[in-house]
mmCIF file of C-alpha atoms in Angstrom:
data_model
loop_
_atom_site.group_PDB
_atom_site.id
_atom_site.type_symbol
_atom_site.label_atom_id
_atom_site.label_comp_id
_atom_site.label_asym_id
_atom_site.label_seq_id
_atom_site.Cartn_x
_atom_site.Cartn_y
_atom_site.Cartn_z
ATOM 1 C CA ARG U 18 -13.348 -24.260 -24.843
ATOM 2 C CA PRO U 19 -10.398 -23.564 -22.385
ATOM 3 C CA THR U 20 -7.450 -25.222 -23.555
ATOM 4 C CA LYS U 21 -6.809 -27.397 -19.890
ATOM 5 C CA ALA U 22 -9.205 -28.134 -18.078
ATOM 6 C CA PHE U 23 -8.929 -25.949 -14.489
ATOM 7 C CA GLY U 24 -8.597 -28.422 -11.805
ATOM 8 C CA THR U 25 -11.102 -28.437 -9.006
ATOM 9 C CA SER U 26 -9.171 -25.968 -6.364
ATOM 10 C CA GLY U 27 -10.230 -23.000 -7.091
ATOM 11 C CA PHE U 28 -13.033 -23.950 -10.020
ATOM 12 C CA GLN U 29 -15.474 -21.614 -10.349
ATOM 13 C CA ALA U 30 -13.183 -18.595 -9.940
ATOM 14 C CA LYS U 31 -10.710 -19.569 -12.673
ATOM 15 C CA ALA U 32 -13.654 -20.476 -15.040
ATOM 16 C CA ARG U 33 -14.535 -16.798 -14.608
ATOM 17 C CA ALA U 34 -11.480 -16.021 -15.503
ATOM 18 C CA TRP U 35 -11.499 -17.445 -18.462
ATOM 19 C CA ARG U 36 -15.257 -16.146 -19.471
ATOM 20 C CA ARG U 37 -14.301 -12.874 -18.848
ATOM 21 C CA ASP U 38 -10.985 -12.681 -21.089
ATOM 22 C CA GLU U 39 -13.034 -14.975 -23.808
ATOM 23 C CA ALA U 40 -15.179 -11.729 -23.348
ATOM 24 C CA GLU U 41 -13.219 -9.325 -23.901
ATOM 25 C CA LYS U 42 -11.130 -10.686 -27.304
ATOM 26 C CA LEU U 43 -14.254 -11.136 -28.939
ATOM 27 C CA LEU U 44 -15.387 -7.365 -27.844
ATOM 28 C CA ASP U 45 -12.215 -6.318 -29.573
ATOM 29 C CA ALA U 46 -12.503 -8.564 -32.114
ATOM 30 C CA VAL U 47 -16.077 -6.522 -33.068
ATOM 31 C CA ALA U 48 -15.129 -3.350 -32.429
ATOM 32 C CA GLY U 49 -17.811 -3.277 -29.497
ATOM 33 C CA ARG U 50 -18.562 -1.344 -26.930
ATOM 34 C CA VAL U 51 -20.014 -3.334 -24.026
ATOM 35 C CA ILE U 52 -20.418 -6.754 -22.796
ATOM 36 C CA LEU U 53 -23.521 -7.450 -21.523
ATOM 37 C CA GLN U 54 -23.778 -9.839 -18.866
ATOM 38 C CA GLY U 55 -26.772 -11.881 -17.163
ATOM 39 C CA HIS U 56 -26.812 -11.716 -13.677
ATOM 40 C CA HIS U 57 -30.268 -10.918 -12.147
ATOM 41 C CA ALA U 58 -31.699 -9.734 -8.729
ATOM 42 C CA ASP U 59 -31.283 -13.363 -7.185
ATOM 43 C CA ASP U 60 -27.591 -13.199 -7.751
ATOM 44 C CA GLN U 61 -27.605 -9.748 -6.653
ATOM 45 C CA THR U 62 -28.593 -11.257 -3.337
ATOM 46 C CA GLU U 63 -26.445 -13.569 -3.397
ATOM 47 C CA THR U 64 -23.521 -11.620 -3.873
ATOM 48 C CA VAL U 65 -24.438 -9.577 -0.497
ATOM 49 C CA LEU U 66 -24.890 -12.088 1.240
ATOM 50 C CA MET U 67 -21.675 -13.533 0.828
ATOM 51 C CA LYS U 68 -19.607 -10.522 1.322
ATOM 52 C CA MET U 69 -21.514 -10.194 5.057
ATOM 53 C CA MET U 70 -20.326 -13.840 5.579
ATOM 54 C CA ARG U 71 -16.974 -13.728 4.640
ATOM 55 C CA GLY U 72 -16.450 -10.032 6.565
ATOM 56 C CA CYS U 73 -16.270 -6.950 5.005
ATOM 57 C CA HIS U 74 -17.283 -2.828 6.073
ATOM 58 C CA ALA U 75 -20.242 -1.338 6.382
ATOM 59 C CA SER U 76 -19.941 0.947 3.875
ATOM 60 C CA ASN U 77 -18.867 -1.270 1.091
ATOM 61 C CA ILE U 78 -21.505 -4.100 1.237
ATOM 62 C CA ALA U 79 -22.452 -2.619 -2.286
ATOM 63 C CA GLY U 80 -22.889 -5.517 -4.520
ATOM 64 C CA MET U 81 -22.454 -5.605 -8.140
ATOM 65 C CA SER U 82 -22.868 -2.661 -10.100
ATOM 66 C CA HIS U 83 -25.167 -2.035 -13.246
ATOM 67 C CA ARG U 84 -21.924 -1.015 -15.028
ATOM 68 C CA ALA U 85 -18.518 -1.566 -14.640
ATOM 69 C CA GLY U 86 -16.015 -0.729 -17.119
ATOM 70 C CA LYS U 87 -16.311 -2.882 -20.108
ATOM 71 C CA TYR U 88 -19.088 -4.843 -18.562
ATOM 72 C CA GLY U 89 -22.650 -3.920 -17.815
ATOM 73 C CA ARG U 90 -25.640 -6.075 -16.217
ATOM 74 C CA PRO U 91 -29.625 -4.901 -17.368
ATOM 75 C CA LEU U 92 -30.858 -7.076 -15.244
ATOM 76 C CA LEU U 93 -30.121 -6.695 -11.893
ATOM 77 C CA ASP U 94 -33.410 -5.241 -10.921
ATOM 78 C CA VAL U 95 -34.687 -8.354 -12.517
ATOM 79 C CA SER U 96 -35.507 -11.529 -10.289
ATOM 80 C CA LYS U 97 -35.119 -14.923 -11.959
ATOM 81 C CA ASP U 98 -38.902 -15.371 -10.953
ATOM 82 C CA GLU U 99 -39.569 -12.278 -13.455
ATOM 83 C CA LEU U 100 -37.331 -13.728 -16.409
ATOM 84 C CA LEU U 101 -38.513 -17.041 -15.883
ATOM 85 C CA ARG U 102 -42.395 -16.200 -16.722
ATOM 86 C CA TYR U 103 -41.359 -14.014 -18.984
ATOM 87 C CA LEU U 104 -39.532 -16.550 -21.011
ATOM 88 C CA THR U 105 -42.379 -19.108 -20.588
ATOM 89 C CA SER U 106 -45.459 -16.823 -21.856
ATOM 90 C CA ARG U 107 -43.044 -16.293 -24.738
ATOM 91 C CA ALA U 108 -42.572 -19.624 -25.517
ATOM 92 C CA LEU U 109 -38.645 -19.352 -24.894
ATOM 93 C CA GLU U 110 -36.309 -21.655 -23.698
ATOM 94 C CA TRP U 111 -33.552 -20.954 -22.173
ATOM 95 C CA ARG U 112 -30.209 -22.952 -20.446
ATOM 96 C CA GLU U 113 -29.725 -24.081 -16.787
ATOM 97 C CA ASP U 114 -25.981 -24.452 -16.115
ATOM 98 C CA ALA U 115 -25.579 -27.607 -14.815
ATOM 99 C CA SER U 116 -22.796 -26.480 -12.036
ATOM 100 C CA ASN U 117 -25.450 -24.075 -10.548
ATOM 101 C CA ALA U 118 -27.023 -27.949 -8.485
ATOM 102 C CA ASP U 119 -23.775 -28.709 -7.109
ATOM 103 C CA VAL U 120 -24.005 -27.340 -3.559
ATOM 104 C CA ALA U 121 -20.087 -28.011 -2.975
ATOM 105 C CA PHE U 122 -19.504 -24.627 -4.193
ATOM 106 C CA LEU U 123 -20.552 -21.856 -1.207
ATOM 107 C CA ARG U 124 -22.743 -19.749 -4.099
ATOM 108 C CA ASN U 125 -25.082 -22.524 -4.999
ATOM 109 C CA ARG U 126 -25.307 -23.789 -1.718
ATOM 110 C CA VAL U 127 -26.396 -19.769 -0.179
ATOM 111 C CA ARG U 128 -29.228 -20.205 -3.224
ATOM 112 C CA ALA U 129 -30.073 -24.140 -2.523
ATOM 113 C CA GLU U 130 -30.262 -23.326 1.421
ATOM 114 C CA LEU U 131 -29.703 -20.145 3.080
ATOM 115 C CA VAL U 132 -31.871 -17.709 0.491
ATOM 116 C CA PRO U 133 -35.355 -20.040 1.015
ATOM 117 C CA VAL U 134 -35.108 -19.851 4.872
ATOM 118 C CA LEU U 135 -34.107 -16.438 4.591
ATOM 119 C CA ARG U 136 -36.519 -15.522 2.181
ATOM 120 C CA GLU U 137 -38.983 -17.802 4.800
ATOM 121 C CA LEU U 138 -38.570 -16.002 8.344
ATOM 122 C CA THR U 139 -38.577 -12.539 6.089
ATOM 123 C CA ASP U 140 -42.246 -13.236 4.824
ATOM 124 C CA GLY U 141 -40.622 -12.788 1.517
ATOM 125 C CA GLY U 142 -39.127 -9.665 2.408
ATOM 126 C CA LEU U 143 -34.940 -10.253 1.729
ATOM 127 C CA GLU U 144 -34.393 -9.481 -1.319
ATOM 128 C CA SER U 145 -36.126 -5.821 0.052
ATOM 129 C CA ARG U 146 -34.061 -5.518 2.782
ATOM 130 C CA VAL U 147 -31.440 -6.508 0.984
ATOM 131 C CA GLU U 148 -32.050 -3.257 -0.826
ATOM 132 C CA ASP U 149 -32.131 -1.196 1.970
ATOM 133 C CA ILE U 150 -28.829 -2.635 3.314
ATOM 134 C CA ILE U 151 -26.756 -1.837 0.170
ATOM 135 C CA GLU U 152 -28.439 1.896 -0.056
ATOM 136 C CA GLN U 153 -27.464 2.388 3.543
ATOM 137 C CA SER U 154 -23.918 1.647 2.763
ATOM 138 C CA ALA U 155 -23.307 3.295 -0.202
ATOM 139 C CA SER U 156 -24.300 6.193 1.971
ATOM 140 C CA LEU U 157 -21.868 5.191 4.714
ATOM 141 C CA ARG U 158 -19.321 5.021 1.736
ATOM 142 C CA ARG U 159 -20.027 9.009 0.165
ATOM 143 C CA TRP U 160 -19.751 10.007 3.733
ATOM 144 C CA LEU U 161 -16.277 8.515 4.331
ATOM 145 C CA ASP U 162 -15.274 8.940 1.093
ATOM 146 C CA ALA U 163 -16.336 13.182 1.919
ATOM 147 C CA GLN U 164 -13.486 12.930 4.316
ATOM 148 C CA PRO U 165 -10.716 14.628 3.959
ATOM 149 C CA SER U 166 -7.412 12.743 3.490
ATOM 150 C CA SER U 167 -4.809 12.227 6.587
ATOM 151 C CA ILE U 168 -2.668 10.291 3.816
ATOM 152 C CA VAL U 169 0.195 12.305 2.671
ATOM 153 C CA ASP U 170 3.109 12.530 0.423
ATOM 154 C CA ALA U 171 6.419 10.751 1.688
ATOM 155 C CA GLU U 172 9.539 13.527 1.876
ATOM 156 C CA ALA U 173 11.239 13.472 -1.892
ATOM 157 C CA GLY U 174 13.643 10.585 -2.810
ATOM 158 C CA VAL U 175 12.055 7.337 -0.382
ATOM 159 C CA ASP U 176 11.462 4.759 -3.038
ATOM 160 C CA ASP U 177 9.228 2.384 -1.258
ATOM 161 C CA LEU U 178 6.609 4.805 0.395
ATOM 162 C CA ALA U 179 5.082 6.011 -2.980
ATOM 163 C CA HIS U 180 1.619 4.994 -1.568
ATOM 164 C CA GLY U 181 2.850 8.131 0.696
ATOM 165 C CA GLU U 182 1.930 7.794 4.887
ATOM 166 C CA VAL U 183 -0.256 8.358 7.424
ATOM 167 C CA ASP U 184 0.119 12.312 8.887
ATOM 168 C CA VAL U 185 -1.132 11.074 12.699
ATOM 169 C CA ALA U 186 -1.868 14.689 13.802
ATOM 170 C CA ALA U 187 -4.869 14.982 10.748
ATOM 171 C CA TRP U 188 -5.738 10.984 11.514
ATOM 172 C CA SER U 189 -6.448 11.563 14.958
ATOM 173 C CA ASN U 190 -9.062 14.468 13.946
ATOM 174 C CA LEU U 191 -10.978 12.151 11.663
ATOM 175 C CA PRO U 192 -14.280 10.262 13.194
ATOM 176 C CA GLU U 193 -13.676 6.657 14.257
ATOM 177 C CA LEU U 194 -15.249 5.443 11.333
ATOM 178 C CA ALA U 195 -13.233 7.670 9.192
ATOM 179 C CA GLN U 196 -9.977 6.307 10.917
ATOM 180 C CA GLU U 197 -10.688 2.961 10.490
ATOM 181 C CA ASP U 198 -11.646 3.221 6.813
ATOM 182 C CA GLN U 199 -8.613 5.540 5.744
ATOM 183 C CA LEU U 200 -5.915 3.029 7.784
ATOM 184 C CA PHE U 201 -7.185 0.010 6.379
ATOM 185 C CA GLU U 202 -7.295 1.291 2.781
ATOM 186 C CA TYR U 203 -3.607 2.907 3.136
ATOM 187 C CA VAL U 204 -2.772 -0.413 4.359
ATOM 188 C CA ARG U 205 -4.595 -2.623 1.958
ATOM 189 C CA ARG U 206 -3.590 -0.481 -1.062
ATOM 190 C CA SER U 207 0.830 -0.144 0.126
ATOM 191 C CA THR U 208 1.119 -3.577 0.872
ATOM 192 C CA GLY U 209 -1.791 -5.666 -0.451
ATOM 193 C CA VAL U 210 -3.015 -6.469 3.290
ATOM 194 C CA ALA U 211 -6.441 -7.076 4.335
ATOM 195 C CA VAL U 212 -6.281 -6.273 7.841
ATOM 196 C CA ARG U 213 -9.207 -7.896 9.801
ATOM 197 C CA TYR U 214 -11.572 -6.189 11.962
ATOM 198 C CA HIS U 215 -10.645 -6.622 15.390
ATOM 199 C CA ASN U 216 -7.206 -6.702 13.967
ATOM 200 C CA LEU U 217 -7.680 -2.942 12.789
ATOM 201 C CA ARG U 218 -9.415 -1.988 15.878
ATOM 202 C CA LYS U 219 -6.147 -2.716 17.803
ATOM 203 C CA VAL U 220 -4.028 -0.730 15.221
ATOM 204 C CA CYS U 221 -6.267 2.366 15.557
ATOM 205 C CA GLY U 222 -6.191 1.386 19.517
ATOM 206 C CA GLN U 223 -2.410 1.588 19.039
ATOM 207 C CA MET U 224 -2.069 4.760 17.231
ATOM 208 C CA ARG U 225 -4.043 6.714 19.112
ATOM 209 C CA ASN U 226 -1.781 6.134 22.363
ATOM 210 C CA ASP U 227 0.952 8.834 22.792
ATOM 211 C CA THR U 228 4.037 6.214 22.398
ATOM 212 C CA PRO U 229 5.853 8.325 19.639
ATOM 213 C CA ALA U 230 7.420 5.173 17.923
ATOM 214 C CA TRP U 231 6.664 1.356 17.778
ATOM 215 C CA ASP U 232 6.088 -1.178 15.283
ATOM 216 C CA TRP U 233 3.100 -3.206 14.828
ATOM 217 C CA ARG U 234 3.089 -6.630 12.745
ATOM 218 C CA LEU U 235 0.533 -6.432 9.816
ATOM 219 C CA SER U 236 1.225 -9.810 8.770
ATOM 220 C CA LYS U 237 4.925 -12.359 8.160
ATOM 221 C CA GLU U 238 5.988 -9.651 5.303
ATOM 222 C CA TRP U 239 5.343 -6.251 6.623
ATOM 223 C CA ASN U 240 4.725 -3.847 9.783
ATOM 224 C CA LEU U 241 3.158 -1.004 10.309
ATOM 225 C CA VAL U 242 5.662 1.483 12.135
ATOM 226 C CA ARG U 243 4.879 4.768 13.795
ATOM 227 C CA VAL U 244 7.488 7.157 14.302
ATOM 228 C CA GLY U 245 6.046 10.931 16.166
ATOM 229 C CA SER U 246 4.297 12.348 13.445
ATOM 230 C CA ARG U 247 3.757 9.491 10.786
ATOM 231 C CA ALA U 248 3.220 6.429 10.640
ATOM 232 C CA TRP U 249 3.654 4.046 7.633
ATOM 233 C CA THR U 250 3.882 0.347 6.027
ATOM 234 C CA GLN U 251 7.450 -1.150 5.951
ATOM 235 C CA ARG U 252 8.879 -4.323 4.552
ATOM 236 C CA LYS U 253 10.304 -6.432 7.048
ATOM 237 C CA ARG U 254 13.727 -7.872 6.373
ATOM 238 C CA GLY U 255 14.729 -11.034 6.894
ATOM 239 C CA VAL U 256 13.737 -12.649 10.038
ATOM 240 C CA ASP U 257 12.369 -10.847 12.665
ATOM 241 C CA LYS U 258 15.035 -10.752 15.425
ATOM 242 C CA GLY U 259 13.789 -8.357 17.205
ATOM 243 C CA GLU U 260 16.138 -5.593 17.049
ATOM 244 C CA GLU U 261 15.477 -2.399 18.319
ATOM 245 C CA THR U 262 17.872 -0.771 16.335
ATOM 246 C CA PRO U 263 19.002 -1.285 12.911
ATOM 247 C CA SER U 264 22.186 -3.398 12.082
ATOM 248 C CA ALA U 265 24.636 -2.744 9.300
ATOM 249 C CA PRO U 266 24.073 -4.237 5.724
ATOM 250 C CA SER U 267 25.471 -7.412 5.003
ATOM 251 C CA ALA U 268 28.167 -7.579 2.054
ATOM 252 C CA SER U 269 25.419 -9.247 -0.028
ATOM 253 C CA GLU U 270 22.873 -6.214 0.438
ATOM 254 C CA VAL U 271 25.848 -3.473 -0.565
ATOM 255 C CA GLU U 272 26.588 -1.543 -3.343
ATOM 256 C CA ARG U 273 29.700 -0.672 -4.451
ATOM 257 C CA VAL U 274 30.776 1.939 -6.727
ATOM 258 C CA VAL U 275 34.642 2.883 -7.929
ATOM 259 C CA VAL U 276 34.740 6.886 -8.602
ATOM 260 C CA ASP U 277 37.494 8.060 -10.123
ATOM 261 C CA GLY U 278 40.699 8.520 -8.686
ATOM 262 C CA GLY U 279 40.155 5.097 -6.597
ATOM 263 C CA VAL U 280 37.784 6.605 -4.411
ATOM 264 C CA VAL U 281 35.138 4.330 -3.402
ATOM 265 C CA MET U 282 30.886 4.510 -2.295
ATOM 266 C CA SER U 283 29.352 1.781 -1.065
ATOM 267 C CA TYR U 284 25.673 2.181 -0.494
ATOM 268 C CA PRO U 285 22.361 -0.299 0.645
ATOM 269 C CA LYS U 286 21.312 -2.281 -2.917
ATOM 270 C CA GLY U 287 18.153 -0.056 -4.007
ATOM 271 C CA TRP U 288 19.284 2.998 -3.332
ATOM 272 C CA ARG U 289 19.828 5.475 -6.085
ATOM 273 C CA VAL U 290 23.505 7.138 -6.025
ATOM 274 C CA ARG U 291 25.624 9.282 -8.369
ATOM 275 C CA CYS U 292 29.056 10.081 -7.050
ATOM 276 C CA PHE U 293 31.173 12.583 -9.601
ATOM 277 C CA TRP U 294 34.266 15.072 -9.766
ATOM 278 C CA GLU U 295 33.171 18.680 -8.813
ATOM 279 C CA ASN U 296 34.753 19.997 -12.563
ATOM 280 C CA SER U 297 32.598 17.053 -14.110
ATOM 281 C CA ALA U 298 29.728 18.610 -16.225
ATOM 282 C CA ALA U 299 27.451 15.955 -14.643
ATOM 283 C CA ALA U 300 28.470 17.592 -10.984
ATOM 284 C CA ALA U 301 27.899 21.477 -12.502
ATOM 285 C CA ALA U 302 24.314 20.419 -13.878
ATOM 286 C CA ALA U 303 23.801 18.621 -10.316
ATOM 287 C CA ALA U 304 25.306 21.910 -8.463
ATOM 288 C CA ALA U 305 23.235 24.241 -10.292
ATOM 289 C CA ALA U 306 19.849 22.102 -9.633
ATOM 290 C CA GLY U 307 20.846 22.428 -5.844
ATOM 291 C CA ASP U 308 21.417 18.561 -5.872
ATOM 292 C CA GLY U 309 24.250 16.639 -3.363
ATOM 293 C CA VAL U 310 25.806 17.739 -1.502
ATOM 294 C CA ALA U 311 30.084 18.312 -1.801
ATOM 295 C CA LEU U 312 33.029 16.959 -0.160
ATOM 296 C CA ALA U 313 36.930 18.448 -0.151
ATOM 297 C CA ASN U 314 39.808 17.131 1.695
ATOM 298 C CA LEU U 315 39.538 13.820 0.828
ATOM 299 C CA PRO U 316 42.393 11.479 1.190
ATOM 300 C CA GLY U 317 43.285 8.983 -2.431
ATOM 301 C CA GLY U 318 41.686 5.833 -2.658
ATOM 302 C CA CYS U 319 39.364 6.238 0.815
ATOM 303 C CA GLU U 320 36.254 3.886 1.402
ATOM 304 C CA LEU U 321 32.934 5.888 1.834
ATOM 305 C CA SER U 322 29.872 4.623 2.737
ATOM 306 C CA LEU U 323 25.846 6.002 2.526
ATOM 307 C CA ARG U 324 23.705 4.735 5.324
ATOM 308 C CA THR U 325 21.444 5.459 7.631
ATOM 309 C CA ARG U 326 21.752 6.247 12.077
ATOM 310 C CA ARG U 327 23.258 4.199 14.216
ATOM 311 C CA PRO U 328 23.784 4.386 17.779
ATOM 312 C CA GLY U 329 26.544 6.433 18.881
ATOM 313 C CA ASP U 330 26.572 8.246 15.472
ATOM 314 C CA ARG U 331 28.571 11.920 16.201
ATOM 315 C CA PHE U 332 28.677 14.892 13.822
ATOM 316 C CA ARG U 333 31.164 17.507 13.728
ATOM 317 C CA PRO U 334 29.426 20.930 12.227
ATOM 318 C CA PRO U 335 31.006 23.813 10.161
ATOM 319 C CA THR U 336 30.434 26.170 13.229
ATOM 320 C CA ARG U 337 31.380 23.749 16.032
ATOM 321 C CA ALA U 338 34.769 23.256 17.363
ATOM 322 C CA GLU U 339 33.773 19.719 18.206
ATOM 323 C CA SER U 340 31.769 16.625 17.554
ATOM 324 C CA VAL U 341 28.018 16.666 18.638
ATOM 325 C CA LYS U 342 25.487 13.838 19.357
ATOM 326 C CA LEU U 343 24.123 13.247 15.893
ATOM 327 C CA LYS U 344 20.641 12.663 17.701
ATOM 328 C CA ASP U 345 21.203 16.102 19.414
ATOM 329 C CA TRP U 346 22.552 17.996 15.938
ATOM 330 C CA MET U 347 19.089 16.467 14.266
ATOM 331 C CA ARG U 348 17.036 17.620 17.495
ATOM 332 C CA ALA U 349 18.483 21.032 17.834
ATOM 333 C CA ASN U 350 17.905 21.581 13.262
ATOM 334 C CA ASP U 351 14.263 21.041 13.747
ATOM 335 C CA PHE U 352 14.346 17.706 12.231
ATOM 336 C CA PRO U 353 11.011 15.932 12.190
ATOM 337 C CA LEU U 354 11.493 12.740 14.589
ATOM 338 C CA HIS U 355 9.836 10.193 11.681
ATOM 339 C CA THR U 356 12.897 11.710 9.115
ATOM 340 C CA ARG U 357 15.608 10.736 11.229
ATOM 341 C CA ASP U 358 16.119 7.412 10.601
ATOM 342 C CA ARG U 359 15.665 8.053 7.206
ATOM 343 C CA THR U 360 18.287 10.470 6.172
ATOM 344 C CA PRO U 361 21.383 9.354 4.438
ATOM 345 C CA LEU U 362 24.703 9.845 5.679
ATOM 346 C CA VAL U 363 27.986 10.214 4.206
ATOM 347 C CA CYS U 364 30.456 8.493 5.968
ATOM 348 C CA SER U 365 34.135 7.978 6.694
ATOM 349 C CA GLY U 366 34.150 4.600 8.565
ATOM 350 C CA ALA U 367 32.390 5.614 12.082
ATOM 351 C CA GLU U 368 33.091 9.191 10.904
ATOM 352 C CA VAL U 369 30.145 11.203 9.860
ATOM 353 C CA LEU U 370 30.910 13.615 6.927
ATOM 354 C CA ALA U 371 27.861 14.636 5.062
ATOM 355 C CA VAL U 372 24.143 14.726 7.389
ATOM 356 C CA TYR U 373 22.441 14.431 3.326
ATOM 357 C CA PRO U 374 21.707 17.379 2.021
ATOM 358 C CA ARG U 375 21.241 19.552 5.354
ATOM 359 C CA ALA U 376 24.924 20.038 6.063
ATOM 360 C CA VAL U 377 28.480 18.934 5.525
ATOM 361 C CA ALA U 378 31.058 17.840 8.717
ATOM 362 C CA ALA U 379 33.874 21.072 9.299
ATOM 363 C CA ALA U 380 36.787 18.345 8.085
ATOM 364 C CA VAL U 381 35.514 18.192 4.576
ATOM 365 C CA THR U 382 34.117 21.653 3.824
ATOM 366 C CA PRO U 383 35.174 22.993 0.575
ATOM 367 C CA GLY U 384 36.444 26.651 1.736
ATOM 368 C CA ASP U 385 35.909 29.210 -0.186
ATOM 369 C CA GLY U 386 39.756 30.213 -2.034
ATOM 370 C CA SER U 387 41.878 27.572 -0.619
ATOM 371 C CA SER U 388 44.018 25.187 -1.826
ATOM 372 C CA VAL U 389 41.884 22.514 -3.116
ATOM 373 C CA GLY U 390 40.623 22.399 -6.585
ATOM 374 C CA ASP U 391 37.167 21.672 -8.143
ATOM 375 C CA ALA U 392 38.946 18.310 -9.416
ATOM 376 C CA PHE U 393 39.235 17.298 -5.679
ATOM 377 C CA VAL U 394 35.747 18.004 -4.666
ATOM 378 C CA LEU U 395 33.417 15.163 -4.715
ATOM 379 C CA ARG U 396 29.271 15.489 -5.297
ATOM 380 C CA VAL U 397 27.482 13.204 -3.637
ATOM 381 C CA VAL U 398 24.033 12.595 -4.924
ATOM 382 C CA VAL U 399 21.127 10.423 -3.590
ATOM 383 C CA ASP U 400 18.476 10.069 -5.768
ATOM 384 C CA GLY U 401 16.477 7.961 -3.664
ATOM 385 C CA VAL U 402 16.672 5.416 -0.995
ATOM 386 C CA THR U 403 14.454 2.190 0.490
ATOM 387 C CA LEU U 404 13.856 1.789 4.181
#
């Protein structure tokens, strides 16, 4: 018996979870291999009807399976009437769960009211029609699963894109049903949001147009973002203010680290950053691995920051006598559009000192044979960022 009553809210789901938990404990205690459940064909019919009532994709109508992990359902192809006839013919007793008669629960109401009407309207052919739907749904699911995936890995170091992102060109080449399926599954895996079908159709329509950059509200917490050739899910920060450009983070959203020599580095919380002087063992290891950027000619006690691009940013690369608009420099140097607002920038005040990890500004580039020693060259390594 459970240690306390479940209460009326979500009673059946809580009872089911308790039964499964207790069954798995017993399985482990007796070193068993499988937990056999008594679900029969009538249960399968009810399950499929309820999935259709609640709404599901045509490829996901399939009900319970004969084997799922630790659980087996050997009676799934046998109707309740067949089971009762078998037990009666052998004078065997069985138990009826009294709660099955309570039509306050949806499944019981489906069993008591909907199923009898559908059996009558189909001349007793309800179960065979349900089986046909299950088979057709399974065939569609196999076809969808065989389509090439449009989900690709994000560039290394973007921590909150562990589920990858959508390659818009690859997605656009898919059949329409596969587009819907892959976008739905990507959103569900990365956010936990199950987009309702009429909303999914709208999102797919937005994906198909030529607008290179937009945000689409998925829920109170999540947006789908497209920039250039990529689309990804992104958690909202605070209240949606309708800002077209990102604002500077508040003091509570920033980490501050003091490096030896009084240099201070600040960066958004959630970023993974390392800073050390070039004469350290850590810097030597990072340099050998090709990690980070090296900054020279830094004044003592200076304050640096790591952030992403803002309107008006300018950058002077070593090859230019004057600074240029950062957005123009990124375009000229083939930064993919979707990476431009993810790229970390090392800054001193409003001045961009480095575009990580591609380039360092002329003013802080370590010079060959200069008087600046390794002890005065700072290496900055960004191991991960959050969007």
